[in-house]
Coordinates of C-alpha atoms in Angstrom, one line a residue:
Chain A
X1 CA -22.4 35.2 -45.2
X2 CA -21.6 33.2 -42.2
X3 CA -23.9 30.4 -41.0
X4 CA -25.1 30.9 -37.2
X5 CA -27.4 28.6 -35.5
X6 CA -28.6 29.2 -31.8
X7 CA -29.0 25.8 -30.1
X8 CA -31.4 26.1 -27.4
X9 CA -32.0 23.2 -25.1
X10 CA -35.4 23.3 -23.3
X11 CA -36.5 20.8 -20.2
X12 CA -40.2 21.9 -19.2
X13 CA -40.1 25.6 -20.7
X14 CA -43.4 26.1 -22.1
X15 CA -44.2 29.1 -19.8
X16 CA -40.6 31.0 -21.5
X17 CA -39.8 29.5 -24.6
X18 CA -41.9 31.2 -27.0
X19 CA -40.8 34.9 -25.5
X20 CA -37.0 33.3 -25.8
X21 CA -38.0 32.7 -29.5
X22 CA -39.8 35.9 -30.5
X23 CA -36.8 37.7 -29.2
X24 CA -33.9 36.5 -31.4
X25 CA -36.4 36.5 -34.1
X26 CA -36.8 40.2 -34.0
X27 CA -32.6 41.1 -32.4
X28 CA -31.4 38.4 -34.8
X29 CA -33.0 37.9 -37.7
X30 CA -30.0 36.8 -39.4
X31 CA -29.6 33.4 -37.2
X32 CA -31.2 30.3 -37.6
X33 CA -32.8 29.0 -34.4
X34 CA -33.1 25.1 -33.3
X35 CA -34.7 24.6 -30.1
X36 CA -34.0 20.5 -29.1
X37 CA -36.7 19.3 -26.5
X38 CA -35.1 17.1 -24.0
X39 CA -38.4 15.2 -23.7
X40 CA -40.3 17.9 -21.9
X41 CA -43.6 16.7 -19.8
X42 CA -45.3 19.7 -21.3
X43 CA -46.3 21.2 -24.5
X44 CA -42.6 22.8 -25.3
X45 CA -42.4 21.7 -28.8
X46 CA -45.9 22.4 -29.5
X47 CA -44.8 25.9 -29.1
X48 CA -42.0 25.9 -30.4
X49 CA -43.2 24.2 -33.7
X50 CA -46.3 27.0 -34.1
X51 CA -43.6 28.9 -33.9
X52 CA -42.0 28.1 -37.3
X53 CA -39.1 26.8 -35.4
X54 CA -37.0 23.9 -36.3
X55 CA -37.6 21.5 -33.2
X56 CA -34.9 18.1 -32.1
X57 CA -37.0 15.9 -29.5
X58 CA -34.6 14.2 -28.3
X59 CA -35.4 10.4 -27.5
X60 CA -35.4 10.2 -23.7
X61 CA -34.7 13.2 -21.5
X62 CA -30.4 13.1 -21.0
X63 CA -30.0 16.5 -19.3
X64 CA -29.0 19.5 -20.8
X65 CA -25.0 18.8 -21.5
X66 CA -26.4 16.2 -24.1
X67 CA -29.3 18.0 -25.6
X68 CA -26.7 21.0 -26.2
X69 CA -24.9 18.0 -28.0
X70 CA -27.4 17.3 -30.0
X71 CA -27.8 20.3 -31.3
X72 CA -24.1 20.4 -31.7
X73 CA -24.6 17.8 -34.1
X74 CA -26.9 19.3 -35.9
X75 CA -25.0 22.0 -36.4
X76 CA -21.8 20.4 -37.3
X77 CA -24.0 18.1 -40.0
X78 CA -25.6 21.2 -41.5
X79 CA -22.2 23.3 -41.9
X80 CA -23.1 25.9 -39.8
X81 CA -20.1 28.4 -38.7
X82 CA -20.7 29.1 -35.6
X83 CA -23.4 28.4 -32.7
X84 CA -24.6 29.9 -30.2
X85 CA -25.7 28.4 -27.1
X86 CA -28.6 29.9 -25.7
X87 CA -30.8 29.4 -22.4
X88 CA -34.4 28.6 -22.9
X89 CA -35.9 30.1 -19.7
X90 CA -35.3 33.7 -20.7
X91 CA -31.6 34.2 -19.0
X92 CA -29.4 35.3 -21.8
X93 CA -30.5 38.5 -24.2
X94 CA -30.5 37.9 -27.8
X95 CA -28.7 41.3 -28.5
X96 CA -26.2 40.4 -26.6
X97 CA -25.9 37.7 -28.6
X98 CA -24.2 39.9 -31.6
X99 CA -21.6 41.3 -29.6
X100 CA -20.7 37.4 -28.6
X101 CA -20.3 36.7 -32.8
X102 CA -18.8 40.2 -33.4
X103 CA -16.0 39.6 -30.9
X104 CA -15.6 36.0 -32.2
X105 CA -15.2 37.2 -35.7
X106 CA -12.8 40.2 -34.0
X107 CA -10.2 38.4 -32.3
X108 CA -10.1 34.5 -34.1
X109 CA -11.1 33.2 -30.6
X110 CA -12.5 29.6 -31.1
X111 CA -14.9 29.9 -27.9
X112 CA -16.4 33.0 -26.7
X113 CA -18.1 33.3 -23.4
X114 CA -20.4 35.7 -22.5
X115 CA -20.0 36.1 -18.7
X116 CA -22.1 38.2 -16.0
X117 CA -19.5 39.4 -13.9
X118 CA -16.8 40.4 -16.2
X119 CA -17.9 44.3 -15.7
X120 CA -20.7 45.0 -13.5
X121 CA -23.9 44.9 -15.3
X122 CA -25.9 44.9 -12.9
X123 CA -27.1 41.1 -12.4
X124 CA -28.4 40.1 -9.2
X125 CA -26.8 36.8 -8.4
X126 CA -27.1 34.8 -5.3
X127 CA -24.1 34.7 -3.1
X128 CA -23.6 31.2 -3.3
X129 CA -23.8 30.6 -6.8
X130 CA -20.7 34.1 -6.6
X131 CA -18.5 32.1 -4.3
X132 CA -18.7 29.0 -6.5
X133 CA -17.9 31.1 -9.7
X134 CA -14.9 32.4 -8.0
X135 CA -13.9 29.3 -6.6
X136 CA -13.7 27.6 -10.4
X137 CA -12.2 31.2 -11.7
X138 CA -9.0 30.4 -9.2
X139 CA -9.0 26.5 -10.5
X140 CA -9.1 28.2 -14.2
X141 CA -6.2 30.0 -13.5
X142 CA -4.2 27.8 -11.7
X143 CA -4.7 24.7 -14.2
X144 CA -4.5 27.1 -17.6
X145 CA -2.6 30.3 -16.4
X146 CA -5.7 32.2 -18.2
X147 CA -8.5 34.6 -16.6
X148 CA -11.9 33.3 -17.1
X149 CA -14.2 35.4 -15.0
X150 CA -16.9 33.6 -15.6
X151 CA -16.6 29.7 -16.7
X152 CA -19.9 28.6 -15.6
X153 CA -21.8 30.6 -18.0
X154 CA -23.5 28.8 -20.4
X155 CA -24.0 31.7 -22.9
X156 CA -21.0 30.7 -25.5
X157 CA -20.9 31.1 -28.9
X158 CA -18.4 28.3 -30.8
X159 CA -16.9 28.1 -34.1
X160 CA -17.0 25.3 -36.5
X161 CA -13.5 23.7 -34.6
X162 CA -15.3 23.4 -32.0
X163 CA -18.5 22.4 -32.7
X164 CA -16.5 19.5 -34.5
X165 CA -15.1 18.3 -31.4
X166 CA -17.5 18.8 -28.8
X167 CA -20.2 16.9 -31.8
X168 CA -17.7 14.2 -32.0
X169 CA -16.9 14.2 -28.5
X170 CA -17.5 10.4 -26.6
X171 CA -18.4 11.1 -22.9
X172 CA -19.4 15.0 -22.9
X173 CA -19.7 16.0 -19.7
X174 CA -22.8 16.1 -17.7
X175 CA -22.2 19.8 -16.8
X176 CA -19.9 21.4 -19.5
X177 CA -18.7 24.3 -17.4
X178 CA -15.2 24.7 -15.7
X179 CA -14.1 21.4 -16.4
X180 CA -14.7 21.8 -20.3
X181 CA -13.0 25.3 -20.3
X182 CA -10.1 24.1 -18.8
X183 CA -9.9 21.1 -21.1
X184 CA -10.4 23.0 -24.3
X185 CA -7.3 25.8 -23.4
X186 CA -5.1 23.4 -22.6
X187 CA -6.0 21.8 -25.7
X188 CA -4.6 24.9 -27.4
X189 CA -8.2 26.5 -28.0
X190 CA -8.5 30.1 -27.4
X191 CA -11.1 31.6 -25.4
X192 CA -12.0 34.8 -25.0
X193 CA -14.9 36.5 -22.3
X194 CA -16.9 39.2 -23.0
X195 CA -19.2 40.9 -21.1
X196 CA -23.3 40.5 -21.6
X197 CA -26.1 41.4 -19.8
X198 CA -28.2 38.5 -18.2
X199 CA -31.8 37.9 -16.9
X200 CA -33.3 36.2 -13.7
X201 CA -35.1 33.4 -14.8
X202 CA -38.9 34.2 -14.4
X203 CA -40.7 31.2 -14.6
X204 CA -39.6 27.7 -13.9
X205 CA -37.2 26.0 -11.5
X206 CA -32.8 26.0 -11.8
X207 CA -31.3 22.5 -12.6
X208 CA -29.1 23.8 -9.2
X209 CA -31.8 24.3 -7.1
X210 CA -31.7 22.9 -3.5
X211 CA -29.2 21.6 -1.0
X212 CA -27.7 18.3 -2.3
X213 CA -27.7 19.0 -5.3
X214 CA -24.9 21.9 -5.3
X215 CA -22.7 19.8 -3.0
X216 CA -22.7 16.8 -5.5
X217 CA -22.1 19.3 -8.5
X218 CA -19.4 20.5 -6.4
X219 CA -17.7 17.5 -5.8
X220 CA -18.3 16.0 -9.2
X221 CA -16.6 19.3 -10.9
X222 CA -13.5 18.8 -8.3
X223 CA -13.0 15.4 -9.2
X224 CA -13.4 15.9 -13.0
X225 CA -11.2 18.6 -13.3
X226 CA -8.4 16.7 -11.3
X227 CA -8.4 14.1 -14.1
X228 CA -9.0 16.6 -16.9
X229 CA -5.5 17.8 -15.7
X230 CA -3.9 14.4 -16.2
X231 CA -5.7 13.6 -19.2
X232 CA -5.5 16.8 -21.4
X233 CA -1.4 17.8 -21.0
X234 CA -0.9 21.4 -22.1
X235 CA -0.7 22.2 -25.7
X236 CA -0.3 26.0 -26.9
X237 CA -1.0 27.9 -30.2
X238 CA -1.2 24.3 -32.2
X239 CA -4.6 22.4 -32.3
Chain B
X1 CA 7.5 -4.9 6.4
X2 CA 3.8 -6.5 6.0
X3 CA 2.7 -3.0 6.3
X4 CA 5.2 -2.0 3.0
X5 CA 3.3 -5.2 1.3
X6 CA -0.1 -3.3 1.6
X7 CA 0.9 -0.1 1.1
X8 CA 2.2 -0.9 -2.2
X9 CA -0.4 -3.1 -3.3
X10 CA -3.0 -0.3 -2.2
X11 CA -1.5 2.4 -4.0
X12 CA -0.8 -0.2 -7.7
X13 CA -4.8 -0.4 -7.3
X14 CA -5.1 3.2 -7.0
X15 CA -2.5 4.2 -9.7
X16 CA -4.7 1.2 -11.9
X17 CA -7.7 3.2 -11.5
X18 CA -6.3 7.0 -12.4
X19 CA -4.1 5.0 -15.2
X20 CA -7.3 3.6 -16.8
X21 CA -9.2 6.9 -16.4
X22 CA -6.7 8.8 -18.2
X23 CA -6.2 6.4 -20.7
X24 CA -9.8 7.2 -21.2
X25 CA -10.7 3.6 -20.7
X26 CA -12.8 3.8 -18.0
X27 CA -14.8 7.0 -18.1
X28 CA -14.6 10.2 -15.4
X29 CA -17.8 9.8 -13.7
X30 CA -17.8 6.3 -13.7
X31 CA -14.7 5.7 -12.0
X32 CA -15.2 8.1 -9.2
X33 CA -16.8 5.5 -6.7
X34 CA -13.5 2.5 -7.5
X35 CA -11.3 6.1 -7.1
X36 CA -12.7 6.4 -3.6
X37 CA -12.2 2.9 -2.4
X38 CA -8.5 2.8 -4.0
X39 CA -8.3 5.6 -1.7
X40 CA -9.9 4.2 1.5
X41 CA -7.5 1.5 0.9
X42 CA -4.3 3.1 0.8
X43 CA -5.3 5.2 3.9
X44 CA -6.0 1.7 5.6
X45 CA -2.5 0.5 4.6
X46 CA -0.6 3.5 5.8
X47 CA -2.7 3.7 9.6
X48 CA -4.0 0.2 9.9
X49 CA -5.0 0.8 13.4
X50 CA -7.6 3.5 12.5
X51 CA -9.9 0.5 12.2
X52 CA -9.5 -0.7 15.9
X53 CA -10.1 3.2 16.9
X54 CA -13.9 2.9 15.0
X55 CA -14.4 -0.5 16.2
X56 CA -14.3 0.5 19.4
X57 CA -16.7 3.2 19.1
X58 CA -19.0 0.4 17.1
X59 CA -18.4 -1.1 20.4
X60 CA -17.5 -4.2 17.8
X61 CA -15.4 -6.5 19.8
X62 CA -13.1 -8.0 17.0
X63 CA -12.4 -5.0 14.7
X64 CA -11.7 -6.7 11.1
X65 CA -15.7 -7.8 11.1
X66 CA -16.1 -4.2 10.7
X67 CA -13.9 -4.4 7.4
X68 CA -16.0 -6.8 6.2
X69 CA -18.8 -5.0 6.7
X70 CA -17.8 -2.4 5.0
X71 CA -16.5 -4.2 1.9
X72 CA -19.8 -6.0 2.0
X73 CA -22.0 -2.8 2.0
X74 CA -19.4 -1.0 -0.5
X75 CA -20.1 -4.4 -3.3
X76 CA -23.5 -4.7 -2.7
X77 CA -24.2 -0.5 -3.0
X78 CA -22.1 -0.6 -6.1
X79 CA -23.6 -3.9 -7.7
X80 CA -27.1 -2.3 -6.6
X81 CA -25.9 0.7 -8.6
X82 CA -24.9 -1.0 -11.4
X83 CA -27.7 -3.3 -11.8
X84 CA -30.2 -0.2 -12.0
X85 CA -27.7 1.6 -14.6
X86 CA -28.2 -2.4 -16.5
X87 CA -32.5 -2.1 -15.9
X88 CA -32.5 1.7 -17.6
X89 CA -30.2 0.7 -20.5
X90 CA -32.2 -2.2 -21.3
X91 CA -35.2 -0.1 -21.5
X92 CA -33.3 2.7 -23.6
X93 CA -32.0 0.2 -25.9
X94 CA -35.6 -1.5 -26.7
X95 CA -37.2 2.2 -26.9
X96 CA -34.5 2.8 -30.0
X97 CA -34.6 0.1 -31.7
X98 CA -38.6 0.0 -32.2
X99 CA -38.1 3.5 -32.7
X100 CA -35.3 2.8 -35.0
X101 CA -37.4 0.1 -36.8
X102 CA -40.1 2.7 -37.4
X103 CA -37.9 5.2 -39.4
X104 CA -37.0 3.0 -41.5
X105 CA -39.5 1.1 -42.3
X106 CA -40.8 4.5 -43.2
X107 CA -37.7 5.4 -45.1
X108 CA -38.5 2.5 -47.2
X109 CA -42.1 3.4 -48.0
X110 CA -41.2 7.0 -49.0

């Protein structure tokens, strides 16, 4: 029996987390569940703990690329096979969740990505937040000759390879989307998209939210993937 | 041929900064503000008389005072930067080790 841990980072989610919880407990019993509080202002862990759940606080808040690491970690120092990254503010559905291991298990891919607009499932997604996707789907392709639909999706299940290097990784990016699934094909990685149905998140504000803030992401994402390109030459079928 | 001088030594600095980057010397993020500059400069070299153009609308009568300027305001925003980055590490560092002192004194007692 494989060893499957869902790593869920959580920044202020007292009002979702225990729902989040309750739900893979019942759609995925199998799965063991670590929640790692990025030093949350409320009661998160609280919750989490009464709810028999193993809890990571982590020792000052580091945004959630590094409390994802963390768990990452975790995982890689307790042998689990593969981890699934999950959203603490209710996005992702934890059935979904199976068909993300199953296809893993399928096709050999090292990274699966659950993404939103791969068929059309119905999830109502600002336009913005569309054009950007696309925009980073075109960069995917261009830079890796690959179709990822959806490369800003942070609903991924990994296997062990890759939790190795992304534990082990110095300098993890501050927002693991495109620029990481770029780096880790070209690395010779294989990654594979299904689709899965998503949430709007209920309670709670986006780490996106506002005006600036987009632009810098933006800008910052440009700029790393044009040195990913020079540092990570292409390597295929060979890890 | 002054002009060649510049250009070339604008775009070394430049080719320094993506060369230590990929090296993975000098991380991504950090970098990105030195990238800029390394930039600015090798767009200065190739159309030195931009700066005359902006002077002008400055309405600054002797336009390499407006270089300075920049430099100066380009140093201090970057030492600024880095001095802050220096203030939250220090507190970081002190906040693990007593924290780090803690486990294992209590490692010891167990």
């Amino acid at each position: 029996m494989d060893k499957i841990l869902f790593v869920i980072p959580a920044y202020n989610e007292a009002l979702n987390i225990e729902k989040v919880i309750k739900e893979i407990k019942r759609d995925a019993k199998f799965a063991d569940i670590l929640v790692v509080n990025d030093c949350s202002k409320d009661n998160t862990a609280e919750i989490v703990r009464k709810n028999k759940v193993k809890c990571i606080d982590n020792v000052f808040n580091m945004k959630y690329a590094m409390a994802v690491q963390t768990g990452l970690k975790y995982a890689y120092k307790h042998d689990y096979d593969y981890v699934v990254q999950f959203d603490a503010d209710g996005q992702h559905i934890a059935s979904e969740a199976l068909k993300l291991i199953d296809t893993m298990k399928k096709t050999n891919a090292d990274i699966v990505i659950g993404s939103r607009y791969l068929k059309d499932l119905g999830y109502p997604c600002p336009i913005m937040r569309r054009i950007g996707t696309k925009i980073f789907e075109i960069m995917v392709r261009i830079s890796c000759k690959q179709r990822i639909v959806d490369p800003l999706s942070g609903f991924q299940c990994l296997n062990r390879s890759v939790i190795e290097r992304y534990s082990k990784m110095g300098g993890y990016p501050e927002f693991p989307d495109a620029n990481l699934v770029i780096e880790m094909i070209r690395a010779g990685y294989k990654i594979t998209e299904v689709p899965a149905k998503m949430r709007l998140r209920e309670n709670g504000e986006s780490m996106h939210g506002g005006i600036i803030k987009p632009i810098k992401y933006m800008i910052n994402m440009f700029y790393t993937i044009f040195f990913i390109l020079i540092q990570t030459p292409v390597k295929r079928g060979s890890k | 041929m002054k002009k060649i001088y510049f250009i070339i030594l604008a775009v070394f600095s430049l080719i320094y900064v993506i060369v230590e980057v990929r090296k993975k010397q000098f991380s991504i993020k950090e970098s990105f503000w030195w990238f800029i500059a390394a930039l600015v400069m090798v767009l200065l070299a190739i159309f030195p008389y931009s700066f005359d153009y902006f002077a002008k609308l400055l309405n600054i009568a002797y336009p390499p005072s407006l270089l300075f300027v920049i430099c100066i305001v380009f140093l201090l925003f970057i030492n600024f930067k880095n001095s802050k980055k220096i203030a939250e590490q220090q507190d970081k560092i002190i906040e693990l080790a007593e924290r780090v002192a803690i486990l294992e004194s209590e490692s010891q007692d167990k």
